[in-house]
PDB file of C-alpha atoms in Angstrom:
ATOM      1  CA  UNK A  39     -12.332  -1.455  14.017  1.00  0.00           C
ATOM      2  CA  UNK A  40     -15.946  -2.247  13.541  1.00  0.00           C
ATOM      3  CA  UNK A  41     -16.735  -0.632  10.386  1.00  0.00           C
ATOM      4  CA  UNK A  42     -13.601  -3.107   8.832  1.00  0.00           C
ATOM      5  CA  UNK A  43     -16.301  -6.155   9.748  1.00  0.00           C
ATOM      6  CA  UNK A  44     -18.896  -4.762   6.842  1.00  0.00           C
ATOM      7  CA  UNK A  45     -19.173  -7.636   4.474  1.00  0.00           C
ATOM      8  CA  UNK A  46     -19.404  -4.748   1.659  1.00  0.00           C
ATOM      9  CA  UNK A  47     -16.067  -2.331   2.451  1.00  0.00           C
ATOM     10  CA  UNK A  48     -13.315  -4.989   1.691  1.00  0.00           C
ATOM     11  CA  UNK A  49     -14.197  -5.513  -1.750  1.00  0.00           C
ATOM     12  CA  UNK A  50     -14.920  -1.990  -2.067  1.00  0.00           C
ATOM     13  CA  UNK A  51     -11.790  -1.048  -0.448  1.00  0.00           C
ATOM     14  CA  UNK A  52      -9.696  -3.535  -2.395  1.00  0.00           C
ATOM     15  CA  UNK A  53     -11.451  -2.016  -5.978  1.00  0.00           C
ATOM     16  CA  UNK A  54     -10.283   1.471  -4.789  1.00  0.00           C
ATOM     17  CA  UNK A  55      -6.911   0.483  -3.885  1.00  0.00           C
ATOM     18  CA  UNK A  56      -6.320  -1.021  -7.181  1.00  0.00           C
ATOM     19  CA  UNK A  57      -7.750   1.660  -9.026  1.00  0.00           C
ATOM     20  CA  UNK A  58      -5.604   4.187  -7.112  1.00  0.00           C
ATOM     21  CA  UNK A  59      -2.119   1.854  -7.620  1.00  0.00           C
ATOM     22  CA  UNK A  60      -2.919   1.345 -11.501  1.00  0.00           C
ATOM     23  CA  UNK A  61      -3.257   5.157 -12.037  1.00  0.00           C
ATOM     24  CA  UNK A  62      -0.253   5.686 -10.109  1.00  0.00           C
ATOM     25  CA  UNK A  63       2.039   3.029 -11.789  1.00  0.00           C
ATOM     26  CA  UNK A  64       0.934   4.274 -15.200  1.00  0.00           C
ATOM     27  CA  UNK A  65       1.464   8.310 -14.277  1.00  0.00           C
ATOM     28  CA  UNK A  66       5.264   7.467 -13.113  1.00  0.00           C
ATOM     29  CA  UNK A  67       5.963   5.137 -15.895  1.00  0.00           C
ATOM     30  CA  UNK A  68       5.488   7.981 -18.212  1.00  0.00           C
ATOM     31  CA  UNK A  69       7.424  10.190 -15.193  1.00  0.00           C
ATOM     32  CA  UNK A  70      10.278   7.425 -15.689  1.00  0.00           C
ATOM     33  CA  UNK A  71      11.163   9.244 -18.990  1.00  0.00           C
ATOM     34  CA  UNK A  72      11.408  12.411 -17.817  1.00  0.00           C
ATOM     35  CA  UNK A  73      12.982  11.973 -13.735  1.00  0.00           C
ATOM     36  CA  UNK A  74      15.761   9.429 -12.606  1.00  0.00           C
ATOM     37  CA  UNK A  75      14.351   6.220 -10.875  1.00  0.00           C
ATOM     38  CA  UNK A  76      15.951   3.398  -9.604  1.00  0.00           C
ATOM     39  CA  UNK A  77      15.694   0.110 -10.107  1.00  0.00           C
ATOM     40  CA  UNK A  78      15.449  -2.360  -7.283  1.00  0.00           C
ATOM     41  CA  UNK A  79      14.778  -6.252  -6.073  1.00  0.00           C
ATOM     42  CA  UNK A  80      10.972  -5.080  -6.578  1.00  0.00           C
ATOM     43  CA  UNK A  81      11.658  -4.234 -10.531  1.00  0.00           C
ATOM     44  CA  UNK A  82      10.526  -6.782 -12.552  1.00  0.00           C
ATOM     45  CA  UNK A  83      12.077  -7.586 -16.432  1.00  0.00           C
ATOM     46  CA  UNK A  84       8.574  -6.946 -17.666  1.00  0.00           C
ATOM     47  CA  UNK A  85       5.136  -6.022 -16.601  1.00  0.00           C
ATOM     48  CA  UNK A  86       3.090  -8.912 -14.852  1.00  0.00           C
ATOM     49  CA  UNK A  87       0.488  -9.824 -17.271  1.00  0.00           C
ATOM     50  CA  UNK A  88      -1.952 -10.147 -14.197  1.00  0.00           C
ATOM     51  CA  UNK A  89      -3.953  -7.209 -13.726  1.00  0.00           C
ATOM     52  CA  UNK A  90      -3.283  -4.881  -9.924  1.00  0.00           C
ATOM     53  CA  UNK A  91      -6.789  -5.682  -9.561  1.00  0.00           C
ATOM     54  CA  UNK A  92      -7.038  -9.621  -9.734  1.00  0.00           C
ATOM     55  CA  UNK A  93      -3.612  -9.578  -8.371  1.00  0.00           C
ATOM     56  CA  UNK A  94      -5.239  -8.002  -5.170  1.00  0.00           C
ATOM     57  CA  UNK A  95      -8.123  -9.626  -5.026  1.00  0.00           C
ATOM     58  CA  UNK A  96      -6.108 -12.651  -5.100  1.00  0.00           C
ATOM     59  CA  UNK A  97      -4.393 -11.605  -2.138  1.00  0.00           C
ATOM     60  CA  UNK A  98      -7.278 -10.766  -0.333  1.00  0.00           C
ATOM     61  CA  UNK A  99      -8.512 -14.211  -1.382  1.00  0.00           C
ATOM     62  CA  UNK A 100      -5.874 -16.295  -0.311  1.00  0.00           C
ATOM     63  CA  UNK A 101      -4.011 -14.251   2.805  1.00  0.00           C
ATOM     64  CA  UNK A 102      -7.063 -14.598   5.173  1.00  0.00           C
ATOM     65  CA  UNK A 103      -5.229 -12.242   6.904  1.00  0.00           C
ATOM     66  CA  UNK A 104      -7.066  -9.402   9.115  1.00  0.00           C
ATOM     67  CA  UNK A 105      -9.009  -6.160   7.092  1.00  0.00           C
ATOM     68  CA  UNK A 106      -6.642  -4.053   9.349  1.00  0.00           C
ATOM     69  CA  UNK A 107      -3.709  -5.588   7.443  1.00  0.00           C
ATOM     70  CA  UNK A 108      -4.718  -3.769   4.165  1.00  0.00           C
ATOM     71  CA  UNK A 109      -5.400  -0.400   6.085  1.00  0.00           C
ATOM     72  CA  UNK A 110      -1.327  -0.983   7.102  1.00  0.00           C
ATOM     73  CA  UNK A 111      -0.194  -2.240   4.204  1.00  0.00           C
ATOM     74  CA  UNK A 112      -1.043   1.144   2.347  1.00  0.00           C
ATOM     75  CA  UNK A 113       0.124   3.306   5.516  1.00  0.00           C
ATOM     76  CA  UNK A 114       3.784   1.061   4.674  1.00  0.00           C
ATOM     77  CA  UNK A 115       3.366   1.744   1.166  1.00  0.00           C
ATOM     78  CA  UNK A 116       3.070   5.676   1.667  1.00  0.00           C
ATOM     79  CA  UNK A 117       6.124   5.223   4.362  1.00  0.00           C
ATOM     80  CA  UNK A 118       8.262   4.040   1.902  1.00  0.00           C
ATOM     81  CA  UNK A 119       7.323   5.955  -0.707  1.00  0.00           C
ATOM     82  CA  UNK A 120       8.307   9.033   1.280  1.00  0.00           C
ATOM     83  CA  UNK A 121      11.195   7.138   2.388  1.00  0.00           C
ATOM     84  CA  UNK A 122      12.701   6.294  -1.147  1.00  0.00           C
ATOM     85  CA  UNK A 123      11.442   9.240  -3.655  1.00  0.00           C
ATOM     86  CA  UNK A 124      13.930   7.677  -6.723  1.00  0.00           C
ATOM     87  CA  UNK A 125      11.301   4.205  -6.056  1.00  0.00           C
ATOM     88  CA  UNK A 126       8.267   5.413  -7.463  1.00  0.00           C
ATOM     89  CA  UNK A 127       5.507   3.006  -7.445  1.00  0.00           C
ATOM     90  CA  UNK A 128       5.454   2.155 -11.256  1.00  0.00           C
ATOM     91  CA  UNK A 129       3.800  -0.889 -13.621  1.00  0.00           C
ATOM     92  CA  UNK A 130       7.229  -2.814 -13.292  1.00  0.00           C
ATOM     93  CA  UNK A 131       7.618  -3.066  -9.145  1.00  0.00           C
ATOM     94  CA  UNK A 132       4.183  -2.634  -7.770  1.00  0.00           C
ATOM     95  CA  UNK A 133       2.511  -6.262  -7.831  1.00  0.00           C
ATOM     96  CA  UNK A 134       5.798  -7.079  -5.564  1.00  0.00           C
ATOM     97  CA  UNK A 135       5.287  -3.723  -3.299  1.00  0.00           C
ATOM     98  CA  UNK A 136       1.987  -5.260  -2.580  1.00  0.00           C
ATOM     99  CA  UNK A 137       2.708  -8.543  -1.493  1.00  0.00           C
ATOM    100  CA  UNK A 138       5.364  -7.602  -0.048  1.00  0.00           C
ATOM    101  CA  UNK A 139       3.601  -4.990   2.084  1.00  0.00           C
ATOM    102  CA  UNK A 140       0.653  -7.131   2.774  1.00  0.00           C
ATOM    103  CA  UNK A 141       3.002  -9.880   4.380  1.00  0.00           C
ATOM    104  CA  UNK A 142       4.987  -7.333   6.292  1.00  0.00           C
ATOM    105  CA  UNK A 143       1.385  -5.961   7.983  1.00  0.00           C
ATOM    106  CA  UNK A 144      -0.007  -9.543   8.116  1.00  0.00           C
ATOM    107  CA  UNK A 145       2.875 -10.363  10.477  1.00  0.00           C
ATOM    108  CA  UNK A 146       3.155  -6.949  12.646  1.00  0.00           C
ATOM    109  CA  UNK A 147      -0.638  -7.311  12.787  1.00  0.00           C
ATOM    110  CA  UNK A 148      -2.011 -11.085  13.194  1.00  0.00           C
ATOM    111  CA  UNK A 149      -1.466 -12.956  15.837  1.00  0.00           C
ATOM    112  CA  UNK A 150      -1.052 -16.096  13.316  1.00  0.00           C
ATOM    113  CA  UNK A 151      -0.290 -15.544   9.720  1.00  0.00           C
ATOM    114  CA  UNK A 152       1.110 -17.589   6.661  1.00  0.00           C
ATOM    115  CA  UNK A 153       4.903 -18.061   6.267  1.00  0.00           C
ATOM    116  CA  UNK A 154       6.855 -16.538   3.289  1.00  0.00           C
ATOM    117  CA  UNK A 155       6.803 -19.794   0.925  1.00  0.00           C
ATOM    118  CA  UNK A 156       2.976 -19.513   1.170  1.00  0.00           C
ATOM    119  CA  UNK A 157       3.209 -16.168   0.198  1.00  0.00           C
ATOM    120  CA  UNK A 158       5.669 -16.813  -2.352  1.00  0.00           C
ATOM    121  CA  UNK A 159       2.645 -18.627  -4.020  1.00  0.00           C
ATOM    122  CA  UNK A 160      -0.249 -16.155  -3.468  1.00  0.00           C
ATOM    123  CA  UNK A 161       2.063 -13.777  -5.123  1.00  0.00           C
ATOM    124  CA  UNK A 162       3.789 -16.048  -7.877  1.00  0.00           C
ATOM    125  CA  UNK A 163       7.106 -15.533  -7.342  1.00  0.00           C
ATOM    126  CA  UNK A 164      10.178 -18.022  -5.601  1.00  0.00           C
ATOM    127  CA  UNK A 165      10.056 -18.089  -1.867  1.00  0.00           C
ATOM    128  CA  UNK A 166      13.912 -16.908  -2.210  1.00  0.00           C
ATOM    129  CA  UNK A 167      12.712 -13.858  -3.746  1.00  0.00           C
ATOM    130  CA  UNK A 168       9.892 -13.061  -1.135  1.00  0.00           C
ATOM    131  CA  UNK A 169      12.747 -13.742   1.384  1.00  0.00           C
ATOM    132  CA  UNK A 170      14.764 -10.545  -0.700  1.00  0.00           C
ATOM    133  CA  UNK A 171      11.476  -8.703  -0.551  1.00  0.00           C
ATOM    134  CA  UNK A 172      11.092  -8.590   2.946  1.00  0.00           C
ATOM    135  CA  UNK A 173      13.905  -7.429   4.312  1.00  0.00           C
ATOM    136  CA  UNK A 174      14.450  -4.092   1.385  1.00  0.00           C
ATOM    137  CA  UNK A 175      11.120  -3.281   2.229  1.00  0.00           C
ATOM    138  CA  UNK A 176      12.337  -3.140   6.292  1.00  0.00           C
ATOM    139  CA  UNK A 177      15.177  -1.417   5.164  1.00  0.00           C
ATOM    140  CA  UNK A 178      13.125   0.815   3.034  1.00  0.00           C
ATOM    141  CA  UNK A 179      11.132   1.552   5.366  1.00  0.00           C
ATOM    142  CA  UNK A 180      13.791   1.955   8.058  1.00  0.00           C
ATOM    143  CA  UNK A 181      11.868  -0.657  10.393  1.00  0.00           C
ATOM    144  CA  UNK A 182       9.597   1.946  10.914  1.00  0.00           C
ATOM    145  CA  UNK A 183       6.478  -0.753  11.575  1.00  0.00           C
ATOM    146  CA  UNK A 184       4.258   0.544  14.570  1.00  0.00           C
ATOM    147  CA  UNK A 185       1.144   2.349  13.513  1.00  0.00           C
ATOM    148  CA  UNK A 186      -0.095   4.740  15.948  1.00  0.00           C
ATOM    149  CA  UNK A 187      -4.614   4.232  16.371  1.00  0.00           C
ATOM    150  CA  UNK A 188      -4.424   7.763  15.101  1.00  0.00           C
ATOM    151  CA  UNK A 189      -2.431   7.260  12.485  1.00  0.00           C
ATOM    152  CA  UNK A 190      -4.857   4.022  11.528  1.00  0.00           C
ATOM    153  CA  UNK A 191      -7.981   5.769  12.418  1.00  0.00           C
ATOM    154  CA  UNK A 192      -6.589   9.244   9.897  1.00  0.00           C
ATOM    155  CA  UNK A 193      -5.660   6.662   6.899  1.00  0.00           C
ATOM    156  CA  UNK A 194      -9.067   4.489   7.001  1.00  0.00           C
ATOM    157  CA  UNK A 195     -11.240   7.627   7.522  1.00  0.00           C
ATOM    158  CA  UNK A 196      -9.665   8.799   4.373  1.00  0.00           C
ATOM    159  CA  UNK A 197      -9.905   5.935   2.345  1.00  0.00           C
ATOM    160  CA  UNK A 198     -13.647   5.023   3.441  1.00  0.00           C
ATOM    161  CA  UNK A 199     -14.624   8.913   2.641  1.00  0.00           C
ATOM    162  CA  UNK A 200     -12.888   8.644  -0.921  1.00  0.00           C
ATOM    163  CA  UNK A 201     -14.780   4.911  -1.331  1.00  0.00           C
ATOM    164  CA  UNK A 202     -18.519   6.993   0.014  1.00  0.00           C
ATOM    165  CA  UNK A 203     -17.830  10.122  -1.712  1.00  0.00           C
ATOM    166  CA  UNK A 204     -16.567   9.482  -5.023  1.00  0.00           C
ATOM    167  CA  UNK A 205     -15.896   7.395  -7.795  1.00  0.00           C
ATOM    168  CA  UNK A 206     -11.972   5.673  -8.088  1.00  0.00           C
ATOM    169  CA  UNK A 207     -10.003   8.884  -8.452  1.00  0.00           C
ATOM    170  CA  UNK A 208      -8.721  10.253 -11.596  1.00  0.00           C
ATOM    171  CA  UNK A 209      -4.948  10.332 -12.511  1.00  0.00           C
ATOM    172  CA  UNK A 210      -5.370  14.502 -11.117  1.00  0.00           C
ATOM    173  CA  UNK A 211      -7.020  13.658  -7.981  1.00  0.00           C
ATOM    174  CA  UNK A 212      -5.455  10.502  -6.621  1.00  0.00           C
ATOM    175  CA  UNK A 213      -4.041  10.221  -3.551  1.00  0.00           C
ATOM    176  CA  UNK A 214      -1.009   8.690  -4.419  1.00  0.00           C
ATOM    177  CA  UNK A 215       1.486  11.399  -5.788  1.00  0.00           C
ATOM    178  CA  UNK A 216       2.603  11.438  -9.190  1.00  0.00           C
ATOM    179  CA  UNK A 217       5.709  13.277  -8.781  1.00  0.00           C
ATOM    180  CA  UNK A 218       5.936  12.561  -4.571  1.00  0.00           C
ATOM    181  CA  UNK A 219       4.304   9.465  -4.649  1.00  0.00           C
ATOM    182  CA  UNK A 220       1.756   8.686  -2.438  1.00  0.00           C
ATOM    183  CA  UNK A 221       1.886  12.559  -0.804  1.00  0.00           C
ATOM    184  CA  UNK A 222      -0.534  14.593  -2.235  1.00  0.00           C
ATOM    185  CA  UNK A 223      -3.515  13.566   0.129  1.00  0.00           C
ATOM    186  CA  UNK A 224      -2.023  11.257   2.599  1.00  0.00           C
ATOM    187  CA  UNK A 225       1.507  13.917   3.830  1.00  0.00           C
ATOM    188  CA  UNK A 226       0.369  13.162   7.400  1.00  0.00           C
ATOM    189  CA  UNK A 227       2.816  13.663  10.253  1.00  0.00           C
ATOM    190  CA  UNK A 228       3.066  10.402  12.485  1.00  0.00           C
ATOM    191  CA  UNK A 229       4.267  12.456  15.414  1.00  0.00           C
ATOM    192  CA  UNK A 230       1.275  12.461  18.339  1.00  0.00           C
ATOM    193  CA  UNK A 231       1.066  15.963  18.094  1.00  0.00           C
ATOM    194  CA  UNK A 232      -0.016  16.692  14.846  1.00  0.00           C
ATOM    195  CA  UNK A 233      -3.169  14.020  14.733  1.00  0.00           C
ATOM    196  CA  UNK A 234      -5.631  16.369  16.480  1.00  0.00           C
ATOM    197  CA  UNK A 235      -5.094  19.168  13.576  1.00  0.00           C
ATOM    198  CA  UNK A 236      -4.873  16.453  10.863  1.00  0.00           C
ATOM    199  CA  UNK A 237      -8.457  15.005  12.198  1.00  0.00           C
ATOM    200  CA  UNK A 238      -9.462  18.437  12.073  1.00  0.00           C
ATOM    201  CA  UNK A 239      -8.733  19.210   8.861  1.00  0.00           C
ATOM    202  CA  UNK A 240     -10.124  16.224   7.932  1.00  0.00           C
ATOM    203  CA  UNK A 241     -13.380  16.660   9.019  1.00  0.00           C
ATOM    204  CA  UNK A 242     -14.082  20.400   7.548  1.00  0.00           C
TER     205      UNK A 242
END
């Protein structure tokens, strides 16, 4: 996609992203005391002292993987969300939801990508662990990999209005549900014949 070759979206997108993940992970880990959520291989003992902001800007530094890859990575990250409602994204699991994603996209996108170890590093963590990564986000996501153009075009229309029109959302107007996850904006149907309404709807 053309407009994903503008020297000035990436960062922009990769600000908004982070901005719209922090709010998130700090709305459900005050949720966490209130609904039942379950811990997984993405849970980490503590908080990463790294901020989701460097940490994805260090990703985007060191991946050199395609823009597309970060328009799919947050399509995966909405799948699984709606896939596993009791795995909120929260402050303990989402730096590993994000490399993990990234790498998953990287290779279903790019024709040549990075292997796990080097991801491993990028994201700080054993190359064992990135090897557990992968495959519970596939099975979180129920291999469910292929991203329509539609689908593509609907999320990055979305995100580049939000990045044009507004300032990083507020905790009340993200995207990313805070009870649902990432479903208060971006409940799209995947099936081919919903796009045409969704674009529609869109664009009023």
């Amino acid at each position: 996609m053309a407009e994903l070759e503008n020297p000035s979206l990436m960062p922009n997108l990769i600000t908004y992203l982070s901005c719209l993940l922090q709010k998130v992970a700090e709305s459900n880990d005050v949720n966490c005391r209130f609904q039942p959520q379950k811990v997984s291989v993405f849970h980490g003992l503590t908080r990463p002292t790294i901020s989701i902001q460097s940490y994805l800007d260090r990703i985007y530094k060191y991946a050199n993987c395609s823009p597309s890859c970060f328009i799919v990575a947050y399509i995966y990250l909405d799948r699984f969300a709606q896939k596993q409602p009791t795995l909120p994204i929260n402050s303990f699991n989402v730096h590993r939801l994000l490399i993990t994603s990234v790498m998953v996209a990287a290779k279903f996108m790019d024709d040549i990508y990075y292997n796990n170890a080097y991801y491993a590093k990028v994201g700080g963590i054993s190359r064992t662990e990135m090897n557990y990564l992968e495959v519970d986000f596939l099975f979180g996501l129920g291999f469910h990999l292929n991203v329509a153009p539609n689908t593509f075009h609907t999320y990055f229309t979305y995100l580049q209005r939000e990045i044009m029109l507004q300032p990083p959302p507020s905790i009340a107007e993200s995207s990313l549900s805070l009870d649902r996850s990432l479903k208060v904006h971006l409940c799209f149907n995947e099936e081919e014949s919903s796009h045409q309404n969704q674009q529609q709807q869109l664009a009023v």
